[in-house]
Backbone as numpy.savetxt, mean C-alpha at the origin, in Angstrom:
# Nx Ny Nz CAx CAy CAz Cx Cy Cz
7.50 -10.67 9.49 8.01 -9.24 9.27 7.04 -8.92 10.43
7.81 -7.55 11.44 7.44 -7.36 12.31 6.04 -6.44 12.40
5.05 -6.51 13.01 3.68 -5.39 12.41 4.06 -4.21 12.71
3.77 -3.36 11.69 3.63 -1.85 11.60 2.91 -0.97 13.47
3.47 -0.62 13.95 2.54 0.65 14.60 1.84 1.35 13.84
0.57 1.17 14.50 -0.87 1.58 14.18 -0.68 3.20 14.09
0.01 3.79 14.19 0.24 5.23 13.87 1.46 5.94 13.08
2.28 4.80 12.43 2.85 5.26 11.47 1.89 5.84 10.51
2.93 6.61 9.58 1.95 7.34 8.52 3.00 7.15 7.28
2.42 5.90 6.53 3.18 5.39 5.00 2.99 6.90 4.74
3.72 6.83 3.36 3.22 7.49 2.55 4.36 7.08 0.76
3.47 7.86 -0.30 3.79 7.35 -1.61 5.14 7.86 -2.02
6.23 7.66 -2.34 7.65 8.21 -2.67 7.06 8.96 -3.98
7.55 10.13 -3.82 7.67 11.12 -5.01 7.92 10.61 -6.04
8.96 10.04 -6.72 9.58 9.37 -7.96 8.54 8.21 -8.49
7.40 8.22 -7.90 6.64 6.77 -8.55 5.27 7.71 -8.86
4.89 7.30 -10.52 3.88 7.57 -11.33 2.93 6.13 -11.07
1.71 6.86 -11.21 0.74 6.01 -11.11 -0.01 5.29 -12.22
-0.45 4.43 -12.85 -0.77 4.25 -14.30 -2.00 3.52 -14.08
-3.42 3.61 -14.25 -4.63 2.56 -13.39 -4.69 1.68 -14.90
-5.03 0.42 -14.16 -5.26 -0.67 -15.38 -6.71 -1.18 -14.51
-7.20 -1.98 -15.47 -8.70 -2.62 -15.19 -8.07 -3.43 -13.84
-6.86 -4.25 -13.63 -6.46 -4.93 -12.38 -5.61 -4.72 -11.71
-5.84 -3.81 -11.41 -5.35 -2.51 -10.48 -4.30 -1.66 -11.13
-3.19 -1.33 -10.91 -2.34 -0.58 -11.02 -0.89 -0.73 -11.75
-0.31 -0.12 -12.53 1.31 -0.08 -12.85 2.12 1.39 -12.05
3.10 0.85 -11.28 4.02 2.41 -10.60 5.26 1.86 -11.36
5.34 3.20 -11.73 6.92 3.21 -12.34 7.86 4.38 -11.44
8.59 3.54 -10.67 9.29 4.36 -9.65 10.73 4.95 -10.97
10.89 5.91 -11.19 12.10 6.84 -12.66 13.23 7.00 -11.44
13.33 6.61 -10.08 14.43 7.30 -9.74 15.18 5.44 -9.82
14.32 4.42 -9.75 15.07 2.94 -10.00 14.75 2.91 -11.85
13.94 2.82 -12.02 13.90 2.85 -13.12 13.18 1.64 -13.53
12.40 1.15 -12.38 11.42 0.21 -12.41 10.14 0.18 -12.51
9.32 -0.92 -12.90 7.76 -1.04 -12.95 7.36 -1.83 -12.24
6.41 -1.60 -11.41 6.06 -2.62 -10.85 3.90 -2.57 -10.67
3.51 -3.82 -10.99 1.90 -4.29 -11.42 1.51 -4.20 -10.23
0.41 -4.00 -9.62 -0.43 -4.08 -8.24 -1.52 -4.54 -8.65
-2.24 -5.68 -7.41 -3.01 -6.07 -8.10 -4.25 -5.46 -7.00
-5.45 -5.45 -7.23 -6.36 -4.41 -6.49 -6.36 -4.02 -5.22
-6.16 -5.04 -4.67 -5.60 -5.27 -2.95 -4.43 -4.00 -2.53
-3.35 -4.85 -3.54 -2.35 -4.45 -3.04 -2.33 -2.73 -3.65
-3.70 -1.98 -4.73 -3.28 -1.12 -5.20 -4.40 -0.05 -4.20
-5.60 -0.64 -3.20 -6.24 -0.25 -2.33 -5.26 0.47 -1.20
-4.33 -0.68 -0.75 -3.25 -0.27 -0.20 -2.49 1.16 -0.44
-1.86 0.60 -1.49 -1.03 2.07 -1.98 -1.84 3.33 -1.85
-3.13 3.26 -2.31 -3.57 4.66 -3.14 -4.38 5.17 -1.01
-4.22 4.58 0.00 -4.33 4.83 1.33 -3.14 4.90 1.96
-2.03 5.02 1.16 -0.56 5.63 1.93 -0.81 6.99 1.32
-1.18 7.83 2.01 -1.18 9.29 1.81 -0.72 9.95 2.79
-0.47 9.02 4.03 -0.43 10.35 5.29 -0.92 10.12 6.67
-2.09 9.27 5.69 -3.07 8.63 7.09 -2.29 7.43 7.73
-2.67 6.98 9.36 -1.76 6.24 9.57 -2.22 4.91 9.45
-1.94 4.13 10.25 -1.90 2.51 9.76 -2.99 2.23 10.07
-3.20 2.70 11.12 -4.62 2.43 11.66 -5.72 2.36 11.22
-5.92 3.94 10.49 -6.97 4.07 9.41 -6.89 3.44 8.68
-5.87 3.26 8.04 -5.37 2.11 6.51 -5.95 0.80 7.01
-5.64 0.22 8.00 -6.45 -1.26 8.51 -7.65 -0.73 8.30
-8.11 -0.24 9.29 -9.75 -0.04 9.21 -10.27 -0.04 7.43
-9.90 1.14 6.85 -10.60 1.06 5.54 -10.11 0.11 4.91
-9.10 -0.37 5.03 -9.05 -2.29 3.77 -10.44 -2.99 4.29
-10.24 -3.07 5.88 -11.31 -3.76 6.36 -12.43 -3.60 5.87
-13.34 -2.52 5.93 -14.36 -1.91 5.47 -14.27 -2.34 4.15
-13.46 -1.79 2.99 -13.80 -1.86 1.73 -13.76 -3.31 1.34
-13.00 -4.40 1.84 -13.08 -5.56 1.71 -14.19 -6.55 2.06
-14.28 -5.66 3.02 -15.66 -7.01 4.11 -14.84 -7.54 4.65
-13.48 -7.47 4.99 -13.28 -8.56 6.28 -12.51 -8.19 7.57
-12.27 -8.81 8.50 -12.40 -8.79 10.16 -10.70 -7.57 9.84
-10.95 -7.18 11.25 -9.83 -6.05 10.83 -8.14 -6.75 11.35
-8.36 -8.36 11.74 -7.50 -8.76 12.09 -6.44 -9.01 10.63
-7.45 -9.86 9.81 -7.50 -9.93 8.42 -6.84 -8.97 8.02
-7.37 -8.25 7.60 -6.64 -6.43 6.98 -5.57 -6.27 7.80
-5.25 -6.21 8.82 -4.06 -5.73 9.61 -3.06 -6.34 8.78
-3.08 -8.02 8.72 -2.46 -8.92 7.73 -1.97 -8.78 6.45
-3.10 -7.69 5.66 -2.95 -7.78 4.76 -2.26 -6.41 4.56
-2.36 -5.50 5.20 -1.84 -4.00 5.00 -0.17 -4.67 5.46
-0.03 -5.29 6.73 1.54 -5.35 7.22 2.16 -6.00 6.01
1.40 -7.45 5.27 2.24 -8.06 3.87 2.52 -6.68 2.82
1.74 -6.11 2.19 1.50 -5.34 1.10 2.36 -3.70 1.37
2.22 -3.41 2.59 3.08 -2.45 3.14 4.64 -3.10 3.22
5.36 -3.92 3.69 6.10 -4.45 3.34 6.84 -4.72 1.73
6.06 -5.10 1.10 6.35 -5.32 -0.41 6.71 -4.07 -1.23
5.82 -2.86 -1.07 5.84 -1.26 -1.41 7.18 -1.20 -0.69
7.20 -1.03 0.92 8.45 -0.73 1.37 9.80 -1.39 0.77
10.02 -2.08 0.45 11.10 -3.17 0.31 11.60 -2.36 -1.41
10.31 -2.80 -2.02 10.61 -1.92 -3.36 11.02 -0.33 -3.25
10.87 -0.05 -2.03 11.03 1.40 -2.33 9.91 2.37 -3.09
8.66 2.21 -2.91 7.66 2.84 -3.05 6.84 3.86 -2.25
7.62 3.90 -0.95 6.93 4.35 0.10 8.37 5.09 0.91
8.01 6.29 1.80 8.94 7.10 2.34 8.01 7.21 3.78
């Protein structure tokens, strides 16, 4: 997967409802009628996809998870790819 540009501003799709669980969230996409269970790390990335830049998301993930920026970049890229493929982001 190609790396995201740091100034990209991913946002959650409006057709997706979020329900908190003890181990992450369940997202329900009403447009496709599909539910998705996110683990806590994917939930963090999902919640940060609110219009802020990918660079800001990477920085926040690195801080919250207490991991190096390069590792946070990898986490964000992989999670973004999965969320985007599932059409949960716009």
